[in-house]
Coordinates of C-alpha atoms in Angstrom, one line a residue:
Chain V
X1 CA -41.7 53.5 -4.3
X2 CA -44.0 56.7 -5.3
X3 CA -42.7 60.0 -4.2
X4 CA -38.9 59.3 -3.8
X5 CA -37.4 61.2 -6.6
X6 CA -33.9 59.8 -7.6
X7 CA -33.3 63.0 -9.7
X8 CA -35.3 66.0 -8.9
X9 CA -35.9 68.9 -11.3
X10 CA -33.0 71.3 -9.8
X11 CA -30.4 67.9 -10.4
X12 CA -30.4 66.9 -7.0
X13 CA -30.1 63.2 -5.8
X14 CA -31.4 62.2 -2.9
X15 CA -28.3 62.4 -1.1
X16 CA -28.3 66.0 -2.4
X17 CA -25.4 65.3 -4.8
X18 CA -25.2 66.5 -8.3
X19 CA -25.4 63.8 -11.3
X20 CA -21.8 63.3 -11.7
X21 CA -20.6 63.9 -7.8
X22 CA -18.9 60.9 -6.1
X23 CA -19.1 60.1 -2.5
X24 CA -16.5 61.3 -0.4
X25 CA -13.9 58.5 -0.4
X26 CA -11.4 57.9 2.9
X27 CA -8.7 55.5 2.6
X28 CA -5.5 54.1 4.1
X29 CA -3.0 51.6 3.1
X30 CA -0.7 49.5 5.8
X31 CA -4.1 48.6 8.4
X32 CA -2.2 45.1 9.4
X33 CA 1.0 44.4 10.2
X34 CA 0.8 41.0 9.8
X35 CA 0.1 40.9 6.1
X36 CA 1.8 41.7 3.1
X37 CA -0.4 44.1 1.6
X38 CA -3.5 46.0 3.3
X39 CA -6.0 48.9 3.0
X40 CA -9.5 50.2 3.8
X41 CA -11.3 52.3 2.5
X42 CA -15.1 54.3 2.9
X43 CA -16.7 55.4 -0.3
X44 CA -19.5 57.6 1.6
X45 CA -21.1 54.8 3.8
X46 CA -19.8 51.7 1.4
X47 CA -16.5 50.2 4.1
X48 CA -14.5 47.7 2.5
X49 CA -10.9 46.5 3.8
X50 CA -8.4 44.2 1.5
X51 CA -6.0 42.2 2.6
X52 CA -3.0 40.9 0.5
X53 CA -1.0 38.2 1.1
X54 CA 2.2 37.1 -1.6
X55 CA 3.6 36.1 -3.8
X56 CA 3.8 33.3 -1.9
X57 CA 4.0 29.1 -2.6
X58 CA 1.3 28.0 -4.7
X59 CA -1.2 25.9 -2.4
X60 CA -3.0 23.0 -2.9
X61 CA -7.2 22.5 -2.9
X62 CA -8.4 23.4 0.3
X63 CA -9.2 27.1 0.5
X64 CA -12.4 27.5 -1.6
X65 CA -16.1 28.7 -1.4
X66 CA -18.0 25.2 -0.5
X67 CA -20.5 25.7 -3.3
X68 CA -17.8 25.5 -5.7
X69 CA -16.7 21.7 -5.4
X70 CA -18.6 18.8 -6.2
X71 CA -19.1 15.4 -5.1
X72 CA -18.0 13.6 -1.9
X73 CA -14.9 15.9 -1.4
X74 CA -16.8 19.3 -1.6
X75 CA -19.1 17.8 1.3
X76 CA -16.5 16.9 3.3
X77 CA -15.4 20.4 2.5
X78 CA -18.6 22.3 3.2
X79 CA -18.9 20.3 6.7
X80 CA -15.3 21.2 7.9
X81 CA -16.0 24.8 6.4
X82 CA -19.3 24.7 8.6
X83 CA -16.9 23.7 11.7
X84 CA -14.0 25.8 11.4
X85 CA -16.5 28.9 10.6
X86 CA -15.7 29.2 7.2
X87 CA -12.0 29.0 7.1
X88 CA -10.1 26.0 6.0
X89 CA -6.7 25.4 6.1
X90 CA -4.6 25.2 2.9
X91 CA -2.3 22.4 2.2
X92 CA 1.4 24.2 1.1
X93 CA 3.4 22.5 -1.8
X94 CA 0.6 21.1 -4.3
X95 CA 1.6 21.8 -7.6
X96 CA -1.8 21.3 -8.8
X97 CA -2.8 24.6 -8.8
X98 CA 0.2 26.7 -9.4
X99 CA 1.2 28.2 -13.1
X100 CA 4.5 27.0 -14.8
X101 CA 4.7 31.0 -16.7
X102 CA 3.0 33.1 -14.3
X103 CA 1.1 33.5 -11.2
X104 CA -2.0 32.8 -9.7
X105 CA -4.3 35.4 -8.4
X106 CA -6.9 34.4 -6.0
X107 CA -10.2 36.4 -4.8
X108 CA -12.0 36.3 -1.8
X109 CA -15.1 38.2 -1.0
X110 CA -16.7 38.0 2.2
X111 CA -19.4 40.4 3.2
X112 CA -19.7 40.5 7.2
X113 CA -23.0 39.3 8.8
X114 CA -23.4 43.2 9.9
X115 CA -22.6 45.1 6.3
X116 CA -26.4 44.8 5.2
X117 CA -29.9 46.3 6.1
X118 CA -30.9 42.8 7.9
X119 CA -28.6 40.2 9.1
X120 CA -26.9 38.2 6.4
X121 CA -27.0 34.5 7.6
X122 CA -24.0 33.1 5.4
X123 CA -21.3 35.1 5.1
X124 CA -19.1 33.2 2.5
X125 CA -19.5 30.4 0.3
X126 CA -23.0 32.1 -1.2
X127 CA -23.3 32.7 -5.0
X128 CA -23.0 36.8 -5.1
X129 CA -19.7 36.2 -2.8
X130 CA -18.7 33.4 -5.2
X131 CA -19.3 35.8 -8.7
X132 CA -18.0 38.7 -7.0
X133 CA -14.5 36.3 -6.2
X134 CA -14.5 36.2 -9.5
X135 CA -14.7 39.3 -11.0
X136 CA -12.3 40.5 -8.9
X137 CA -9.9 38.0 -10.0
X138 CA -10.6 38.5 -13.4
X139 CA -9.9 42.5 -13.0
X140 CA -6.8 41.8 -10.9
X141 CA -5.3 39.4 -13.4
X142 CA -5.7 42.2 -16.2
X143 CA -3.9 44.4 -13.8
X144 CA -1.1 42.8 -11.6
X145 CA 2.3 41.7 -14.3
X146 CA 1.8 38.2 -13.0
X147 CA 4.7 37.3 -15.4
X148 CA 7.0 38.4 -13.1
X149 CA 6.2 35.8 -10.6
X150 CA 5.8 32.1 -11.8
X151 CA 4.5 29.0 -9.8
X152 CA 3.1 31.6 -7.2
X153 CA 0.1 32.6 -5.9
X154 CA -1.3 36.1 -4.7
X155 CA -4.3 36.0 -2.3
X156 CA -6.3 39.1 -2.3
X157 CA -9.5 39.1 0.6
X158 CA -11.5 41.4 0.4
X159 CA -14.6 42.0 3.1
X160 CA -17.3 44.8 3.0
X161 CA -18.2 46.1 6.5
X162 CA -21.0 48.2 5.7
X163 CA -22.4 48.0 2.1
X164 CA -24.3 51.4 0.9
X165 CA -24.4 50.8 -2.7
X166 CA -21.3 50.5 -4.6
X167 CA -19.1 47.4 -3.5
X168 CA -17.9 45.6 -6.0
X169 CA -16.2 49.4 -7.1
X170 CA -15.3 49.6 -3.3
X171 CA -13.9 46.3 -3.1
X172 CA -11.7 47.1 -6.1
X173 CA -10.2 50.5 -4.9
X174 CA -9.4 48.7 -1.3
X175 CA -7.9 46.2 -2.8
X176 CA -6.3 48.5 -5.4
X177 CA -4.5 49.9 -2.6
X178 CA -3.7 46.5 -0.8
X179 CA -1.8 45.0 -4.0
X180 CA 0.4 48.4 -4.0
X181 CA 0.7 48.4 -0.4
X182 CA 2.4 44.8 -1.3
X183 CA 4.7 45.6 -3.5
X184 CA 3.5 43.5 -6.0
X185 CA 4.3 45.1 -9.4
X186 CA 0.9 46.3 -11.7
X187 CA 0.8 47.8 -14.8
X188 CA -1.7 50.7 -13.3
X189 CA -4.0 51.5 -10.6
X190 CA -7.8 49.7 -11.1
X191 CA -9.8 52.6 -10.2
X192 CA -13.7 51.4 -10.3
X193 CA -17.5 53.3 -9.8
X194 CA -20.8 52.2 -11.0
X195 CA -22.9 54.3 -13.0
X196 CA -27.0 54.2 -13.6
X197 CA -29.3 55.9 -15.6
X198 CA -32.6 57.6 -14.1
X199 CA -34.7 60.0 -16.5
X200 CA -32.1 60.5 -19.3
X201 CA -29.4 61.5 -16.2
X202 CA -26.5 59.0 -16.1
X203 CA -25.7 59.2 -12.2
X204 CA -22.2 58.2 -11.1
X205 CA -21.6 56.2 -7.4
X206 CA -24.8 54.9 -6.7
X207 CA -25.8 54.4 -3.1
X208 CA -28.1 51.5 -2.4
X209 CA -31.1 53.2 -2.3
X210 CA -30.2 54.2 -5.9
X211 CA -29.5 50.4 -6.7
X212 CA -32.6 49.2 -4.9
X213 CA -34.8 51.4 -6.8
X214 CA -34.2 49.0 -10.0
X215 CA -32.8 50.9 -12.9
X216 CA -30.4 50.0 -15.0
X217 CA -26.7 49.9 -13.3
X218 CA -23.3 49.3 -14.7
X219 CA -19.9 48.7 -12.8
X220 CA -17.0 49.7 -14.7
X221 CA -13.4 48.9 -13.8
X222 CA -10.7 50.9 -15.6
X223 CA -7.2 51.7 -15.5
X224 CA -6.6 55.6 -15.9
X225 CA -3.4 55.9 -17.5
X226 CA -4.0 54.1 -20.8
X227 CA -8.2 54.6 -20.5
X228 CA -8.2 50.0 -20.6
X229 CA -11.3 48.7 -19.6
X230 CA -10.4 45.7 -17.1
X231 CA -14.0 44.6 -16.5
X232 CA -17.0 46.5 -17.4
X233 CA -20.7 44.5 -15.9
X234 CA -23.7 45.4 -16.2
X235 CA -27.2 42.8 -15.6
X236 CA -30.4 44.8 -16.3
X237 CA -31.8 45.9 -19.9
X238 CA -30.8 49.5 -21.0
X239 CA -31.1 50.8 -24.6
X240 CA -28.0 50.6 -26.4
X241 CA -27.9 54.3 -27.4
X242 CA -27.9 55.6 -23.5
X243 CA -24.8 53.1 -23.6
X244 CA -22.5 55.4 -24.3
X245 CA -23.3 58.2 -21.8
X246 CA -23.4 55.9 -18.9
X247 CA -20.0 54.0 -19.7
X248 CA -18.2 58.1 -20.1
X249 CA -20.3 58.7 -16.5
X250 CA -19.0 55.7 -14.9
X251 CA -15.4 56.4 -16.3
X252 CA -15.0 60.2 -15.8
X253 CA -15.9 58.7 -12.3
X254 CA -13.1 55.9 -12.0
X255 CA -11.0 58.7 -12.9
X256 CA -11.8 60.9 -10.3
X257 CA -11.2 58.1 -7.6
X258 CA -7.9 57.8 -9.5
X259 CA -7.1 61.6 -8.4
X260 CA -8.3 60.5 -4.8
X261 CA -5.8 57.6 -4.3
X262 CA -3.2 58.0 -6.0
X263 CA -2.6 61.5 -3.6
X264 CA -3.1 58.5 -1.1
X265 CA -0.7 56.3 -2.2
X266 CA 1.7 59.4 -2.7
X267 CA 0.9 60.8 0.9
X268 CA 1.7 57.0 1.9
X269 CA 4.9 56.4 0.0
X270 CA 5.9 60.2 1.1
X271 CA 5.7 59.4 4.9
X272 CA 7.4 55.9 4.6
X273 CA 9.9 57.6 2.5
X274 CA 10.6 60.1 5.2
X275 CA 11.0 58.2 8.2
X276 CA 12.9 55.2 6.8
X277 CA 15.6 58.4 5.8
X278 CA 17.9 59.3 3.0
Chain O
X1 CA -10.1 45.5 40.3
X2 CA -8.5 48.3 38.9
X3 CA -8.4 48.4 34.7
X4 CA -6.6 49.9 32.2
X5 CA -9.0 51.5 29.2
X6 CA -7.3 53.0 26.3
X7 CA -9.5 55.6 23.6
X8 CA -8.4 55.6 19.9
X9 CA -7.2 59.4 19.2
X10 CA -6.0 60.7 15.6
X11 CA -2.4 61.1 15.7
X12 CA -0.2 63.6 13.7
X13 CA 2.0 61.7 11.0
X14 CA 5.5 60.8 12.5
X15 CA 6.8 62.9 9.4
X16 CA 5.2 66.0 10.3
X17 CA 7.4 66.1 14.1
X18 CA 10.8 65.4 12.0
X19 CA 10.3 68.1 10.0
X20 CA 12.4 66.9 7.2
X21 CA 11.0 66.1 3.9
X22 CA 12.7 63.6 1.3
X23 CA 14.7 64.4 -1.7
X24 CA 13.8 61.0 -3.6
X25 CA 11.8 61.0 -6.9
X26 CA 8.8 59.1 -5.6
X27 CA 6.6 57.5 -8.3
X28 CA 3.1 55.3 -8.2
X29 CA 2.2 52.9 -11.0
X30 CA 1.0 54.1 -14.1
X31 CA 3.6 57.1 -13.7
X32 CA 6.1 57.8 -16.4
X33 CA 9.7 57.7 -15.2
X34 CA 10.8 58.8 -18.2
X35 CA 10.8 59.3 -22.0
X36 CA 14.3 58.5 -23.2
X37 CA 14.8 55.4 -24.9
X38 CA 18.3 55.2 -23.8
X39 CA 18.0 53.9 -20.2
X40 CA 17.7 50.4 -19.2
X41 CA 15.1 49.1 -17.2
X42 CA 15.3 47.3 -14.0
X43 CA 12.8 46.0 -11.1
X44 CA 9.6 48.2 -10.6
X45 CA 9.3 49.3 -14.3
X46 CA 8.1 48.4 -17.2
X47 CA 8.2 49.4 -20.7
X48 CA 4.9 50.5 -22.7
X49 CA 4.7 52.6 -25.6
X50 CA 8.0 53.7 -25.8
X51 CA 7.8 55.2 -22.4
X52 CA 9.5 53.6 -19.1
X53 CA 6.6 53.4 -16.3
X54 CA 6.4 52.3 -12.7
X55 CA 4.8 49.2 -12.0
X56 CA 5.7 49.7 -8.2
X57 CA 4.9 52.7 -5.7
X58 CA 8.3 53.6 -4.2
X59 CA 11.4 55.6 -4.9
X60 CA 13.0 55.9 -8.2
X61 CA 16.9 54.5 -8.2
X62 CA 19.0 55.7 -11.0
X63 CA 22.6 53.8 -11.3
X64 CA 24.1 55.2 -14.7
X65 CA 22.0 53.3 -17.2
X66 CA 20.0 51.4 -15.2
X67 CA 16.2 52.7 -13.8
X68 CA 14.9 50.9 -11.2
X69 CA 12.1 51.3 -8.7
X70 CA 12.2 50.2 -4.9
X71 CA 8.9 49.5 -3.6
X72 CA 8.6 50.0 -0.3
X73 CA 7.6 46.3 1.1
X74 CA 8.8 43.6 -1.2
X75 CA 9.3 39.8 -0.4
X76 CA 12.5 38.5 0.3
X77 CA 14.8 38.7 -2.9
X78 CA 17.6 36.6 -2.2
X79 CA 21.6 37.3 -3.1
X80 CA 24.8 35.4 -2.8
X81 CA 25.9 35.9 0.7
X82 CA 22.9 37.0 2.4
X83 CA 22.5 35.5 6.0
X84 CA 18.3 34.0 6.4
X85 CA 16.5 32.9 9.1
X86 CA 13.8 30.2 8.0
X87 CA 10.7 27.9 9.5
X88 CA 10.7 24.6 8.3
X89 CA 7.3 23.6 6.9
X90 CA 7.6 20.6 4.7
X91 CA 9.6 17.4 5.4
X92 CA 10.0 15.7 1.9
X93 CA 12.6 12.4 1.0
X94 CA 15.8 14.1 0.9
X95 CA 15.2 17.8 1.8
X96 CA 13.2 20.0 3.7
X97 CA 11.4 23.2 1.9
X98 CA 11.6 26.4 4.5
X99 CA 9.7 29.0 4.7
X100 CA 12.0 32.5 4.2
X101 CA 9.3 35.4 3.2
X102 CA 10.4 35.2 0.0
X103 CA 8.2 34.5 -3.4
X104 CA 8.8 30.8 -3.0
X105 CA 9.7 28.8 -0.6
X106 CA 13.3 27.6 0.1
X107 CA 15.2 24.0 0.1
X108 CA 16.6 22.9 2.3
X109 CA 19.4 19.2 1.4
X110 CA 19.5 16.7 4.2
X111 CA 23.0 16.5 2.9
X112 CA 24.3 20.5 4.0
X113 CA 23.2 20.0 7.2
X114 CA 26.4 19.7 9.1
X115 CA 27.9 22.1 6.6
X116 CA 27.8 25.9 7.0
X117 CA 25.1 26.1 5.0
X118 CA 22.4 25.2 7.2
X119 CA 21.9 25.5 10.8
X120 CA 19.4 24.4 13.3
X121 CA 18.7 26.6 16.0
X122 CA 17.1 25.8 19.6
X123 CA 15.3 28.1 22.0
X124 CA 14.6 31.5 21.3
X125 CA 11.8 33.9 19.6
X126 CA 11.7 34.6 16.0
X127 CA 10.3 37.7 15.1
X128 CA 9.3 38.2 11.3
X129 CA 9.5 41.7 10.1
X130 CA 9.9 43.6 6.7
X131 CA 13.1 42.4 5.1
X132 CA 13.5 45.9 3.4
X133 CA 14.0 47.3 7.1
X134 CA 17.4 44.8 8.1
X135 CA 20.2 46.7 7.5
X136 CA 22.8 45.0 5.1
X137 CA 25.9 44.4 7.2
X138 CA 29.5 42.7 7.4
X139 CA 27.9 40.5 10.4
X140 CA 24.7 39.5 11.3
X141 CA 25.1 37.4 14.4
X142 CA 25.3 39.8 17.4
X143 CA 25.8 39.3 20.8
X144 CA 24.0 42.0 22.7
X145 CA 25.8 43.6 26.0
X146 CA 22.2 42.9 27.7
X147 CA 22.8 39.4 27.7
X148 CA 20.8 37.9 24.5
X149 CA 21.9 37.2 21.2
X150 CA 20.2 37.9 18.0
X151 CA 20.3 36.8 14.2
X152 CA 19.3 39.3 12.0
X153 CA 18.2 37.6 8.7
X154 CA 18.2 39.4 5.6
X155 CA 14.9 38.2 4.9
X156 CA 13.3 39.8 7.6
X157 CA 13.2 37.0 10.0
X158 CA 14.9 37.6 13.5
X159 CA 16.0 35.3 16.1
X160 CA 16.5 36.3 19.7
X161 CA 18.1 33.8 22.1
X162 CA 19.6 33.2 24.9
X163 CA 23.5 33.9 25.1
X164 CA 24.8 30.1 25.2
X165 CA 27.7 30.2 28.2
X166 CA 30.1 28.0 26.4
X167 CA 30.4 28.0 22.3
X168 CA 31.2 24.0 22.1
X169 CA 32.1 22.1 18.7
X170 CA 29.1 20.3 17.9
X171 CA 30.3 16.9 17.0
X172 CA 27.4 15.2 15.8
X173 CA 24.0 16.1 14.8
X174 CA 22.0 19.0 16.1
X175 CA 21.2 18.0 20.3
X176 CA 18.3 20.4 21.3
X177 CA 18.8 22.3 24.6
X178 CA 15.8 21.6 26.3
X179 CA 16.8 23.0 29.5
X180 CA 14.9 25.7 30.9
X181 CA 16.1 29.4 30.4
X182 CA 16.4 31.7 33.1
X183 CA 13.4 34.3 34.3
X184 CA 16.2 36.9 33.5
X185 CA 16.9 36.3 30.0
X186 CA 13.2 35.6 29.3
X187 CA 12.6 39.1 30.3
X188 CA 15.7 40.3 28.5
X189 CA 14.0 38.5 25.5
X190 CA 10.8 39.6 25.4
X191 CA 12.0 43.1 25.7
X192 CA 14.1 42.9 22.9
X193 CA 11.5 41.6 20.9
X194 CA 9.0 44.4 21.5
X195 CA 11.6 47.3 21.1
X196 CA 12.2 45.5 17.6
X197 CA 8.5 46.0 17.0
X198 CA 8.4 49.3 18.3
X199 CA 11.5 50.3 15.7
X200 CA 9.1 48.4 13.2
X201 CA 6.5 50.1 13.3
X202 CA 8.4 53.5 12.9
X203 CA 9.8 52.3 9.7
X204 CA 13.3 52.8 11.1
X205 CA 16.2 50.3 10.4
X206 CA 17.1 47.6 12.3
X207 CA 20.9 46.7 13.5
X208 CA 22.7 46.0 16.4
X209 CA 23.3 49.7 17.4
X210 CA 19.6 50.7 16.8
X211 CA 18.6 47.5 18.7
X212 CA 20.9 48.3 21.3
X213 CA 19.9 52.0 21.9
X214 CA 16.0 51.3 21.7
X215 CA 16.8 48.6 24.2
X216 CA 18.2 51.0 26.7
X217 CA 16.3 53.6 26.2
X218 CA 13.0 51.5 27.2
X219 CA 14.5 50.3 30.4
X220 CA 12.7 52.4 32.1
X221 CA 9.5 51.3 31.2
X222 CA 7.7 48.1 31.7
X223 CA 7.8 45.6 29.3
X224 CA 4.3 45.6 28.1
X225 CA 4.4 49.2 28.5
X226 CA 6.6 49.5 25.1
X227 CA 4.2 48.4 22.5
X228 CA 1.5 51.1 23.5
X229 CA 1.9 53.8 20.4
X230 CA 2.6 56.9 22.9
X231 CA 5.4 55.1 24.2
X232 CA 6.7 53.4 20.8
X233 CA 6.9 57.1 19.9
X234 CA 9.1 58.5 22.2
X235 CA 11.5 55.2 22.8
X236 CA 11.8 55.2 19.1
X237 CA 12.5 59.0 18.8
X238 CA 15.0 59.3 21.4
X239 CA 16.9 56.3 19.9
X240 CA 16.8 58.3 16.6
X241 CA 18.2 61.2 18.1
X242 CA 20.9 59.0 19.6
X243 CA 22.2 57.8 16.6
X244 CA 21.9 61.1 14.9
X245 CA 24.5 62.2 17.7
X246 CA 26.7 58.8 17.7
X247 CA 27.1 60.1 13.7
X248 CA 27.4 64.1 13.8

């Protein structure tokens, strides 16, 4: 794309924000009633909404991405996940899948139909919602004390409304926020941001038109209190000297969404606090 | 046909109209409670790098040596003498596994069925709140003055059911009462239920004399007036303020 400027020569994006600026970020924990742990949150025009449910009784096979089994019984899956829209039902008691020591932490990304530029046809069960499941559940077992609760399982689903760049560090914070709103005991928050590099700059929060334009891009997940990395992922080729900047850009920015919500969480716990009384 | 449309508004934080702020030591993970070796640690905390930090958001408890942290919505923990109200889900050989909100789920043995350890109960509404919001008293079977009865379960499950006229010995096994209830305690029922969602929802704690008071203090709305927010509000709040009085 000739002529749009990512950086311009005064330092401004093209969201006029400075190198290091993050978007303005909006959350609130408690959304639903109903489950055990929720929250949304808006990083600039990124939406993403976590819901938590657990600890709760391990389940058996049934609640999975259809791309993920194989054979006869992941096509009898895929068809009754085609049927039921996507949501099929789990079957309680199986120990199969539940941990004798610990418990079992299990991501769900879903990006709705209306989140992107055009219409996304297949909301779950596609291989970005199926990585990003992962990587979530690889950052949440670093984080959550899953010691604390064996042969259980915590579900964490996380859907992006509107995605402007950023989700995978939006999905994170929301469901940063969810997990707490739970109760369920972690050693730290898991504060998140990606980070790119344009003309020697490392920029902090990229939006999508910052992602689409093809440089290099980094998502950093980090827990603020002790500086641990809980999953750092990055897929494009960047010299390993401009390494360094970019990971200190993307982490000076996980800690300033740590400033942001844990006066959330505070505001949150302060309120509840109040009205439940002394 | 006339129709009813309803506008989402920002509303001020409940706190704010109280006007009262809270003396407790709140903390969020990652905090430090505190430095000194010399305490022990309980739920909520953990211990990393010689410092004692909160793995919970909530309010710091401090009982001699003992540091704890109460999160604010927790799963059911059970204790000796507690009082649950469960929903069976799984029918295996020789016991049933119930559902209780807690980490697990609970058994259930075929064999304490007729003992006072479990009992079945017939028609009514079970409402399924936070357990951290039932009040912890001597009794938790209540028979309202309005003409319903309610279980309040530790674990944050509540049953609301009709009064049954005569208390008889039940001999045998459990004999559901099929027979139809009454339009009267129906409405009784379902507006016990929504004043228990209303307290809910305004974090305030539920036991007979709150129930009670929010109870009569929506009679004069409509049933399915109760669970609009404007209305929660002020039902809630003038029940506060009548058991602020009932104490002072």
């Amino acid at each position: 794309m000739a002529g749009l400027e990512l950086l311009s020569d005064q330092g401004y994006r093209v969201d006029g924000r400075r190198a290091g600026e993050l978007r303005k970020i909006q959350a609130r924990m408690g959304v639903f009633a109903q489950a055990d742990g929720s929250a949304y949150i808006e990083q600039g025009n990124t939406k993403a909404l976590a819901v938590v449910y657990g600890p709760h009784e391990g389940m058996g096979q049934g609640w999975t991405q259809g791309s993920q089994l194989k054979g006869a019984r992941g096509r009898h899956m895929q068809d009754r996940e085609r049927k039921t829209g996507g949501f099929v039902l789990e079957i309680r008691g199986s120990r199969a899948r539940a941990l004798p020591d610990r418990a079992l932490v299990n991501c769900q990304y879903s990006s709705a139909t209306f989140s992107t530029g055009e219409r996304k046809r297949r909301p779950h069960g596609d291989r970005k919602s199926c990585e990003m499941g992962l990587q979530l559940r690889q950052t949440f077992e670093a984080a959550i004390l899953t010691q604390l609760h064996p042969r259980s399982q915590i579900d964490i689903y996380v859907q992006v409304l509107q995605a402007d760049g950023g989700t995978y560090a939006a999905c994170v914070n929301a469901a940063t926020l969810a997990v707490l709103d739970a109760g369920i005991p972690m050693r730290d928050f898991v504060c998140a941001c990606s980070a790119g590099f344009v003309d020697g700059t490392a920029l902090a929060d990229l939006s999508h038109v910052e992602e689409a334009a093809g440089g290099p891009q980094l998502a950093l997940a980090l827990l603020p209190a002790s500086g641990q990395i809980a999953l750092l992922e990055m897929d494009a080729r960047l010299h390993e000297d401009h390494l360094e900047r970019v990971l200190e850009a993307a982490a000076q920015a996980a800690r300033d969404v740590h400033t942001l919500l844990d006066r959330v969480v505070r505001q949150h716990v302060r309120e509840a606090s109040i009205l439940l009384g002394d | 046909m006339a129709m009813e449309m309803r506008l989402p508004v920002a509303r001020k934080p409940l706190s704010e109209r109280l006007g009262r702020d809270t003396k407790k030591h709140l903390v969020v993970p990652g905090d430090t409670i505190t430095t000194d070796t010399g305490f022990m640690r309980g739920h909520g905390t953990y211990m990393g790098e010689e410092k004692l930090i909160a793995s919970v958001a909530g309010s710091v408890e401090r009982v001699n040596k003992l540091i704890c942290v109460k999160a604010l919505k927790t799963r059911y923990i059970g204790e000796v003498g507690d009082i649950v109200v469960g929903r069976i889900t799984e029918v295996q050989q020789k016991r049933w596994k119930v559902e209780t909100n807690s980490r697990l789920d609970s058994v259930l043995l075929l064999s304490s069925m007729n003992l006072p350890g479990g009992e079945l109960l017939g028609q009514g509404v079970l409402v399924q709140v936070s357990p951290s919001l039932v009040k912890r008293q001597k009794t938790h079977f209540h028979d309202l003055p309005c003409g319903a009865s309610v279980i309040l379960g530790n674990n944050g499950f509540i049953w609301i059911y009709p009064t049954p006229e005569h208390k008889e010995e039940e001999a045998g096994g459990f004999i559901a009462n099929l027979e139809p209830v009454s339009l009267a305690d129906r409405e009784v029922i379902s507006r016990l239920r929504n004043c228990i969602i209303s307290l809910v929802t305004q974090r305030m704690m539920l036991y007979d004399t709150s129930i009670l008071y929010c109870y009569e203090a929506s009679l004069p709305h409509q049933i399915k007036d109760i669970l609009k927010p404007e209305i929660m509000e002020e039902i809630v709040m003038e029940t506060r303020q009548r058991l602020l009085e009932q104490e002072g």
